[in-house]
PDB file of C-alpha atoms in Angstrom:
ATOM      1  CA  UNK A   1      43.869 -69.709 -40.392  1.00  0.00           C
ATOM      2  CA  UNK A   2      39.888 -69.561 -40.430  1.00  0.00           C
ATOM      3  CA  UNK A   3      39.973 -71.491 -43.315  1.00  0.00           C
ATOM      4  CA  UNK A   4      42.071 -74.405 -42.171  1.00  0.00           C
ATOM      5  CA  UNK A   5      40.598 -74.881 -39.089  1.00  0.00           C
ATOM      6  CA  UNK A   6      37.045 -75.280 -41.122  1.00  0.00           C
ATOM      7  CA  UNK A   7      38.375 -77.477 -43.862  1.00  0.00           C
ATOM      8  CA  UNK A   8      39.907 -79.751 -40.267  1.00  0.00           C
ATOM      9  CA  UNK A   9      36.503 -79.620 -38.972  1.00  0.00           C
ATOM     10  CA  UNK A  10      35.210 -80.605 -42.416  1.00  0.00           C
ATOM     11  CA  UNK A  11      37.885 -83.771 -42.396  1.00  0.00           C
ATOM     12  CA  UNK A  12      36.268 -84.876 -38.825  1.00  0.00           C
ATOM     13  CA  UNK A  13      32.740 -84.989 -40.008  1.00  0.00           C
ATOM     14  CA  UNK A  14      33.464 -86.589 -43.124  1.00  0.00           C
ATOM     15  CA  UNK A  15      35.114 -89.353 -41.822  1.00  0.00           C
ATOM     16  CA  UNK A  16      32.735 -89.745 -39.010  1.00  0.00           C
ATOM     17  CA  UNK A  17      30.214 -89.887 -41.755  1.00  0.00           C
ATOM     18  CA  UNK A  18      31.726 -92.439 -43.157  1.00  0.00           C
ATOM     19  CA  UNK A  19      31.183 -94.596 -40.143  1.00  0.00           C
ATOM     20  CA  UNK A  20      27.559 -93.446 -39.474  1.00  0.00           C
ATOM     21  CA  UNK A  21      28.335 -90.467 -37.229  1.00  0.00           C
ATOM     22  CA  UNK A  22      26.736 -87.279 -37.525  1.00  0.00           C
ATOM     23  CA  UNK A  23      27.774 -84.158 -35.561  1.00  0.00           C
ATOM     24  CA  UNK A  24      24.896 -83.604 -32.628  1.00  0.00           C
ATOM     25  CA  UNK A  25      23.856 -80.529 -31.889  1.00  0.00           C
ATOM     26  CA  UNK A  26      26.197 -78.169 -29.863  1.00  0.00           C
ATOM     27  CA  UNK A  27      28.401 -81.689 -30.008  1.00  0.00           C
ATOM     28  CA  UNK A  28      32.367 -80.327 -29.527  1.00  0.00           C
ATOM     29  CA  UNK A  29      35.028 -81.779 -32.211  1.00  0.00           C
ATOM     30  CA  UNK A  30      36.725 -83.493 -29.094  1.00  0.00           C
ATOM     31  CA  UNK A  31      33.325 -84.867 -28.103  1.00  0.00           C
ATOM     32  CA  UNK A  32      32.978 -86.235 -31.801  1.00  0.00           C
ATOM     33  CA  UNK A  33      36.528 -88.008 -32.267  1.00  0.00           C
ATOM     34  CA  UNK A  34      35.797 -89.813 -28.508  1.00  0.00           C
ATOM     35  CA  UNK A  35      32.424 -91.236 -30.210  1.00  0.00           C
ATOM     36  CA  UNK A  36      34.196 -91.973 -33.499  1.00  0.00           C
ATOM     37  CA  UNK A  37      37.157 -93.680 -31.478  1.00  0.00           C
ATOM     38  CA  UNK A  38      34.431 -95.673 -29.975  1.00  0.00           C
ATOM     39  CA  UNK A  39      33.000 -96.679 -33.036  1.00  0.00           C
ATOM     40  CA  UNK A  40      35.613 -97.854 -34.657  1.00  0.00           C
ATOM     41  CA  UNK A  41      36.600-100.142 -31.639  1.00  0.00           C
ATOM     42  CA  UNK A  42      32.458-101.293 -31.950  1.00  0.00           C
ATOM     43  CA  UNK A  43      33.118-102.366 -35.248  1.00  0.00           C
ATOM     44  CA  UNK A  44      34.762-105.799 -33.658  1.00  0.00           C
ATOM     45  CA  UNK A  45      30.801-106.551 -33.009  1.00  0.00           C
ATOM     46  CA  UNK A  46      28.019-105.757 -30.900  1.00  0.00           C
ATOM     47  CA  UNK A  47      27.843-106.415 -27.346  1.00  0.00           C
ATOM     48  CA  UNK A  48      31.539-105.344 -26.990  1.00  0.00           C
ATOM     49  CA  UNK A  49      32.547-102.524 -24.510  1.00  0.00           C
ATOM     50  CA  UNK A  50      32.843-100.004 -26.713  1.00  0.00           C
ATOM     51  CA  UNK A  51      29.936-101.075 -28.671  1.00  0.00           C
ATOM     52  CA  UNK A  52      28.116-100.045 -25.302  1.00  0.00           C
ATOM     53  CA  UNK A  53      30.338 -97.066 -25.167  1.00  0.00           C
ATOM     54  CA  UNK A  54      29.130 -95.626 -28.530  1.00  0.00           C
ATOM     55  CA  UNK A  55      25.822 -95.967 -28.230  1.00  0.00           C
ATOM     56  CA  UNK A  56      25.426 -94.702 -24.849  1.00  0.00           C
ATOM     57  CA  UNK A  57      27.349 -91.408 -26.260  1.00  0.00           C
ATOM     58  CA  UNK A  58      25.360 -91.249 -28.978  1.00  0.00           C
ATOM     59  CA  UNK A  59      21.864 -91.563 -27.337  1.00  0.00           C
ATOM     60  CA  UNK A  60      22.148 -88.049 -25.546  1.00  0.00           C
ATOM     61  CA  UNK A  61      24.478 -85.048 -25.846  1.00  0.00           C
ATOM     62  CA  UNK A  62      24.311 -84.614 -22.142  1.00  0.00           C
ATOM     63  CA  UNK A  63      27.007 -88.165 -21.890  1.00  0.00           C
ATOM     64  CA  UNK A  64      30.640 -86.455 -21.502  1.00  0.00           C
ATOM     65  CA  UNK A  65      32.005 -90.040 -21.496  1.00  0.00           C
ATOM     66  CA  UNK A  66      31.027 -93.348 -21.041  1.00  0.00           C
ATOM     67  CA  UNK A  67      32.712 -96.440 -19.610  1.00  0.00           C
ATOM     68  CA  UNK A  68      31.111-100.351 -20.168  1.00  0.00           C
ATOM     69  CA  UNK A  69      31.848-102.401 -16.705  1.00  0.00           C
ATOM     70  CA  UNK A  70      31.221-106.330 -16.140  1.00  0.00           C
ATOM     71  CA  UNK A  71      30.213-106.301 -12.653  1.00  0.00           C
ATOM     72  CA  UNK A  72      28.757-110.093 -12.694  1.00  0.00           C
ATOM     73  CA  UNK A  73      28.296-112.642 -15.450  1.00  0.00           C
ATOM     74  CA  UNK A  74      25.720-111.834 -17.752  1.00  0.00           C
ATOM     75  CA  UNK A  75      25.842-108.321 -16.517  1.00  0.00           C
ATOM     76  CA  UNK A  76      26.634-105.039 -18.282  1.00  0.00           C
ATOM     77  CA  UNK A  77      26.991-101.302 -16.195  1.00  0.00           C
ATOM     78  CA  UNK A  78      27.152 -98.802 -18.624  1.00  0.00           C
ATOM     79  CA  UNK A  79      28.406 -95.838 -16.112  1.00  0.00           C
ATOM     80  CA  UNK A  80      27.698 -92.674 -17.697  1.00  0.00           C
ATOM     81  CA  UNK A  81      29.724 -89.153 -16.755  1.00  0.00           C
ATOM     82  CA  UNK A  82      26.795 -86.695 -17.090  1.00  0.00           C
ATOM     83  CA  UNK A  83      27.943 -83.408 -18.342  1.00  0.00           C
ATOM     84  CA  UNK A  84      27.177 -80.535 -16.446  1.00  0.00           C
ATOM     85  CA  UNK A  85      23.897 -77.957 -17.142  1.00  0.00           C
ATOM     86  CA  UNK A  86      22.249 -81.870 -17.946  1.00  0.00           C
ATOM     87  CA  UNK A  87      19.954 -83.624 -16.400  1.00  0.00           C
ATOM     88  CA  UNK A  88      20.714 -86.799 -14.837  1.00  0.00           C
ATOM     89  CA  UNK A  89      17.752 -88.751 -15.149  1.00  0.00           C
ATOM     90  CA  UNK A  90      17.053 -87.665 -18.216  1.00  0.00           C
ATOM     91  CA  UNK A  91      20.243 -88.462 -19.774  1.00  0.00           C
ATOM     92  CA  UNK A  92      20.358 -91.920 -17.862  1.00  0.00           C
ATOM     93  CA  UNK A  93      16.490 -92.480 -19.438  1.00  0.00           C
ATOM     94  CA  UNK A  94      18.187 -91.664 -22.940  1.00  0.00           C
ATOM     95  CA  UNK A  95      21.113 -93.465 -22.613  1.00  0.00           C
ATOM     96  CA  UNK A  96      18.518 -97.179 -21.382  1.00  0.00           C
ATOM     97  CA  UNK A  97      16.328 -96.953 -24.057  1.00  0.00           C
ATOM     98  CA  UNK A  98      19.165 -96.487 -26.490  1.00  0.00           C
ATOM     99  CA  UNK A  99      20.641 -99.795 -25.340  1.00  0.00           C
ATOM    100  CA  UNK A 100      17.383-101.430 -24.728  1.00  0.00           C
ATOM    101  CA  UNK A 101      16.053-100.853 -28.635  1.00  0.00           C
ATOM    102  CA  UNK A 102      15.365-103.663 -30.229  1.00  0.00           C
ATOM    103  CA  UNK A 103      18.061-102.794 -32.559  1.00  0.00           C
ATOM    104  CA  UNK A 104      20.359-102.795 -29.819  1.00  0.00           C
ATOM    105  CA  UNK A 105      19.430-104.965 -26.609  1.00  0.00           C
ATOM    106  CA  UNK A 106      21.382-107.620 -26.810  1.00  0.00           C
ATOM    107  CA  UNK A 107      19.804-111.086 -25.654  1.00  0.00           C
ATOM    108  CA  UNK A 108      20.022-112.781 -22.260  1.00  0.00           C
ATOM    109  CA  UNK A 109      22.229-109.540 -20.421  1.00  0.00           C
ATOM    110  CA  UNK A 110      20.971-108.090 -17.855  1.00  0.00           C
ATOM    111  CA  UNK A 111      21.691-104.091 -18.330  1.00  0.00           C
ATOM    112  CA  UNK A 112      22.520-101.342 -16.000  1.00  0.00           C
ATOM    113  CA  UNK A 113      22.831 -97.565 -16.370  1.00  0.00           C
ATOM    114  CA  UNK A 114      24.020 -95.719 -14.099  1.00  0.00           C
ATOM    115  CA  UNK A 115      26.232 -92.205 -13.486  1.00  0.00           C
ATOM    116  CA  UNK A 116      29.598 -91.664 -12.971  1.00  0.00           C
ATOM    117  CA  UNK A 117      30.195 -90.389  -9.117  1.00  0.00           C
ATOM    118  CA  UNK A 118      32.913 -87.480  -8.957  1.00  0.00           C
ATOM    119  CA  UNK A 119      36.231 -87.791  -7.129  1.00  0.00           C
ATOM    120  CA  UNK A 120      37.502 -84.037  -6.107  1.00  0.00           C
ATOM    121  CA  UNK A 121      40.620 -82.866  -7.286  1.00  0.00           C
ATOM    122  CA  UNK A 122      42.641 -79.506  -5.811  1.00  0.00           C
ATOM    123  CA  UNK A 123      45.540 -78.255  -6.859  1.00  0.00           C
ATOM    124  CA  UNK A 124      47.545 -75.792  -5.183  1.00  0.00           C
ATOM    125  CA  UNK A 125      51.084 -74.896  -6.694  1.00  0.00           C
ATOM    126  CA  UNK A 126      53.671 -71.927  -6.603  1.00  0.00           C
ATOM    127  CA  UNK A 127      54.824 -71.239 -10.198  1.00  0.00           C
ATOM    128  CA  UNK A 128      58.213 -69.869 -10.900  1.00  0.00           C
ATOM    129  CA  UNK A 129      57.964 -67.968 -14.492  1.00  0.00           C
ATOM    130  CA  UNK A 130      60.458 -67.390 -17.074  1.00  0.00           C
ATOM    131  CA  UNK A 131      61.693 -63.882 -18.240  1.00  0.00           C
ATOM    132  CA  UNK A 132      59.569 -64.821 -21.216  1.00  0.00           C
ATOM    133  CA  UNK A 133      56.568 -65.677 -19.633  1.00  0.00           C
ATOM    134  CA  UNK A 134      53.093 -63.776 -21.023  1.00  0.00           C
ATOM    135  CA  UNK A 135      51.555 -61.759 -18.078  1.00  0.00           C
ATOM    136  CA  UNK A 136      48.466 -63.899 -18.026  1.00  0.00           C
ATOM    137  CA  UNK A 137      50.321 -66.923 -17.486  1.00  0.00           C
ATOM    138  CA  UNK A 138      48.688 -68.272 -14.707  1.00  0.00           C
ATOM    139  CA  UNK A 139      45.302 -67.647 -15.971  1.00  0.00           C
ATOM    140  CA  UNK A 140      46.197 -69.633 -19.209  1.00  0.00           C
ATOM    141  CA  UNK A 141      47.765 -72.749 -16.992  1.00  0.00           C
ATOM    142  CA  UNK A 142      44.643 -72.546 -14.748  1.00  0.00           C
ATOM    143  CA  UNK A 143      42.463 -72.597 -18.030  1.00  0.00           C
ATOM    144  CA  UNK A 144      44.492 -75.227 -19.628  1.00  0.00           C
ATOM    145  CA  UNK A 145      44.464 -77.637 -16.044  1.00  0.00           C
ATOM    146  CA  UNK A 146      40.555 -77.183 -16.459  1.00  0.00           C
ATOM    147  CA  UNK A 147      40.229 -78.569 -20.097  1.00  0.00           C
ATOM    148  CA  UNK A 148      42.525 -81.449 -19.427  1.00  0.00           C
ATOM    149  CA  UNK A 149      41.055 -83.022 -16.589  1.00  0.00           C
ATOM    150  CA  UNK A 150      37.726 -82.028 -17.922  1.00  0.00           C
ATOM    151  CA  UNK A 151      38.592 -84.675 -20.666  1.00  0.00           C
ATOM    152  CA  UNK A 152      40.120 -87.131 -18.498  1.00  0.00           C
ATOM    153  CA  UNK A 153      38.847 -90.462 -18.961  1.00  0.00           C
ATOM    154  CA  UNK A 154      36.238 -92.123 -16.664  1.00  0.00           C
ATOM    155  CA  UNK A 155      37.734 -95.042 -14.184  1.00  0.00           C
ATOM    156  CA  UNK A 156      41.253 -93.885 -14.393  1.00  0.00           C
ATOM    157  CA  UNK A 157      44.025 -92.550 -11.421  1.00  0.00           C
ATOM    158  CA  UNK A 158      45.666 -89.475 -11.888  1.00  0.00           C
ATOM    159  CA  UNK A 159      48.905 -88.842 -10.790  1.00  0.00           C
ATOM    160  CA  UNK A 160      50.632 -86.190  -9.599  1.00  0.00           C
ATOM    161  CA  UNK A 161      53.113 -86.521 -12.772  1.00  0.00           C
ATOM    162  CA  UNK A 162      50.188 -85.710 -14.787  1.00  0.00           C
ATOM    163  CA  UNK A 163      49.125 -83.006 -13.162  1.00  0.00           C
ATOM    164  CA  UNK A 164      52.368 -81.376 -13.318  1.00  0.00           C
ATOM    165  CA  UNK A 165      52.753 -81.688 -16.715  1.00  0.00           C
ATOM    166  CA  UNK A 166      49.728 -80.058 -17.680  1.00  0.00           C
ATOM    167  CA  UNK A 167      51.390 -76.555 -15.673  1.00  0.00           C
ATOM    168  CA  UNK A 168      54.544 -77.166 -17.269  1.00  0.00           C
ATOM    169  CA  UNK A 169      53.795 -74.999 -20.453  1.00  0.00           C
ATOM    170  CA  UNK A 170      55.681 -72.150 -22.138  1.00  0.00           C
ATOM    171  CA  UNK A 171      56.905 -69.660 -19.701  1.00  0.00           C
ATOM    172  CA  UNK A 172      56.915 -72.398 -16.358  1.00  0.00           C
ATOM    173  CA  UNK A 173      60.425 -72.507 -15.411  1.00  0.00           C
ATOM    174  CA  UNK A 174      59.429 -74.852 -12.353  1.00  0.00           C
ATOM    175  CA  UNK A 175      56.549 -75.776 -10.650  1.00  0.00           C
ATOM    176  CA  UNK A 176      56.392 -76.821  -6.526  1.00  0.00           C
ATOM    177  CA  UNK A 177      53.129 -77.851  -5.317  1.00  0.00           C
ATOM    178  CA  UNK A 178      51.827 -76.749  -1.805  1.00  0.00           C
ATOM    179  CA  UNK A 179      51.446 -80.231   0.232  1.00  0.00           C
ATOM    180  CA  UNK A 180      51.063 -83.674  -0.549  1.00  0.00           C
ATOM    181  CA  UNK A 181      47.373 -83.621  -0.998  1.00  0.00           C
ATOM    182  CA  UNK A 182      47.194 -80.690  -3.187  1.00  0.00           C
ATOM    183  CA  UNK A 183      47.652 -83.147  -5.877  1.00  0.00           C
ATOM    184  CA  UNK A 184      48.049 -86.583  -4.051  1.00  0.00           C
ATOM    185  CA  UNK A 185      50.899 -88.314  -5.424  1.00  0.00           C
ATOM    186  CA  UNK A 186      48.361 -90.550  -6.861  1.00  0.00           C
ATOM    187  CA  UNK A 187      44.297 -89.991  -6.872  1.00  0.00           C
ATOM    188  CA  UNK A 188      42.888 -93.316  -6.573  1.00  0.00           C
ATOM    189  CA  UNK A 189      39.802 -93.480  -8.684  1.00  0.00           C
ATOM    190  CA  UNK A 190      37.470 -96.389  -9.210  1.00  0.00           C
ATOM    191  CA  UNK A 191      36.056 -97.598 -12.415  1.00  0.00           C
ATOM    192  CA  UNK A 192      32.754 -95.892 -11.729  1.00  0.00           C
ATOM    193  CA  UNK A 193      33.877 -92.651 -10.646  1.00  0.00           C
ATOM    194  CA  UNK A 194      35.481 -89.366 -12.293  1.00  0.00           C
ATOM    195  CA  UNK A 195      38.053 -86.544 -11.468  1.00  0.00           C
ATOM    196  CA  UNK A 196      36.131 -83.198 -10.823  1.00  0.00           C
ATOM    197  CA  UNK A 197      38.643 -79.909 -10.093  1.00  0.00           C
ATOM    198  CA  UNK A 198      36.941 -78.177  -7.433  1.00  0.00           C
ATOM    199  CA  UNK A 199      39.761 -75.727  -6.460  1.00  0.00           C
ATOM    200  CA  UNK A 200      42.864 -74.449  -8.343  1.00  0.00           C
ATOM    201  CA  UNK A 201      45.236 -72.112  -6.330  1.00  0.00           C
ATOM    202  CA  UNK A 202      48.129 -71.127  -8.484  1.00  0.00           C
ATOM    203  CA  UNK A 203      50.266 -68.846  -6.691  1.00  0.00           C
ATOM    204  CA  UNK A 204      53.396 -67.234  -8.265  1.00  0.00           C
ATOM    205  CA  UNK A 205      56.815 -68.031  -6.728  1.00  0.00           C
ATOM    206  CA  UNK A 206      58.788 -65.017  -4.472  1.00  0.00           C
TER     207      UNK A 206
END
């Protein structure tokens, strides 16, 4: 198994070689296909969105995501989610002279970087299990709800639906969440901003 999980990692970095990518330090494999995803789409030219989008991910490891926004004519945000244990400034300083190179800049725009702003999430849920169910199976949904919204895309609602798919794994034989805000039916988030999880309850069923 060891060995064909390395010769999969091996794949990744070769073909993100291939298009000029190399692996940061401490850089995740999901963290690596977003930026090669976003250099593939930059190969349409520069001064495209994603064109933006790649090079703002790869100026700094401390970029979770990026997002390109045209707030005005002849105006470019690049809104960067910062990941966490980073520091902003520093990552927003990275991330400006990146895109202000002279390799880079791109004539006549006028450019703004600037941080994603967090949008708090809580979920609160009962969880009836199946007779199969492992014993730590609300530990593993609560670990698996983390990761997913942790790579949820920047600018984009989440519904409920989505949430409760993420909790319907092996073992869930039917989830009911506590209230209608605990998801919302649908978390309105704006271009700019992210979904942070501040507080999970998951509660098992009577």
């Amino acid at each position: 198994i060891n060995q064909g999980l390395f010769y999969l990692d091996w794949l990744l970095d070769h073909k993100a070689d291939f298009y000029g990518l190399i692996r940061m330090p401490g850089e995740t494999d999901e963290r690596l296909r977003t930026r090669l995803r976003a250099a593939i789409a930059a190969i349409a030219g520069n001064g495209t969105a994603p064109a933006y989008e790649a090079r703002a991910m790869a100026a700094h490891i401390g970029v979770r995501a990026a997002r390109a926004l045209l707030p005005a004519p002849g105006t470019v945000n690049v809104v960067v989610w910062v990941a966490a244990g980073h520091d902003p400034i520093a990552v927003v300083a990275a991330v400006r002279a990146a895109l202000t190179a002279e390799t880079a800049a791109i004539l006549g725009v006028n450019l703004i970087v600037s941080t994603a702003s967090a949008v708090p999430l809580t979920v609160r849920a009962r969880i009836t299990r199946e007779a199969s169910a492992p014993t730590d199976l609300l530990t593993r949904l609560h670990d698996r709800l983390a990761a997913a919204v942790a790579a949820y895309t920047v600018g984009r609602a989440m519904p409920r639906a989505w949430v409760s798919a993420q909790l319907y794994q092996a073992g869930v034989a039917l989830v009911e969440f506590a209230g209608a805000g605990a998801p919302p039916e649908l978390l309105a988030v704006r271009a700019d901003e992210y979904v942070h999880l501040v507080a999970t309850d998951l509660q098992e069923a009577a």
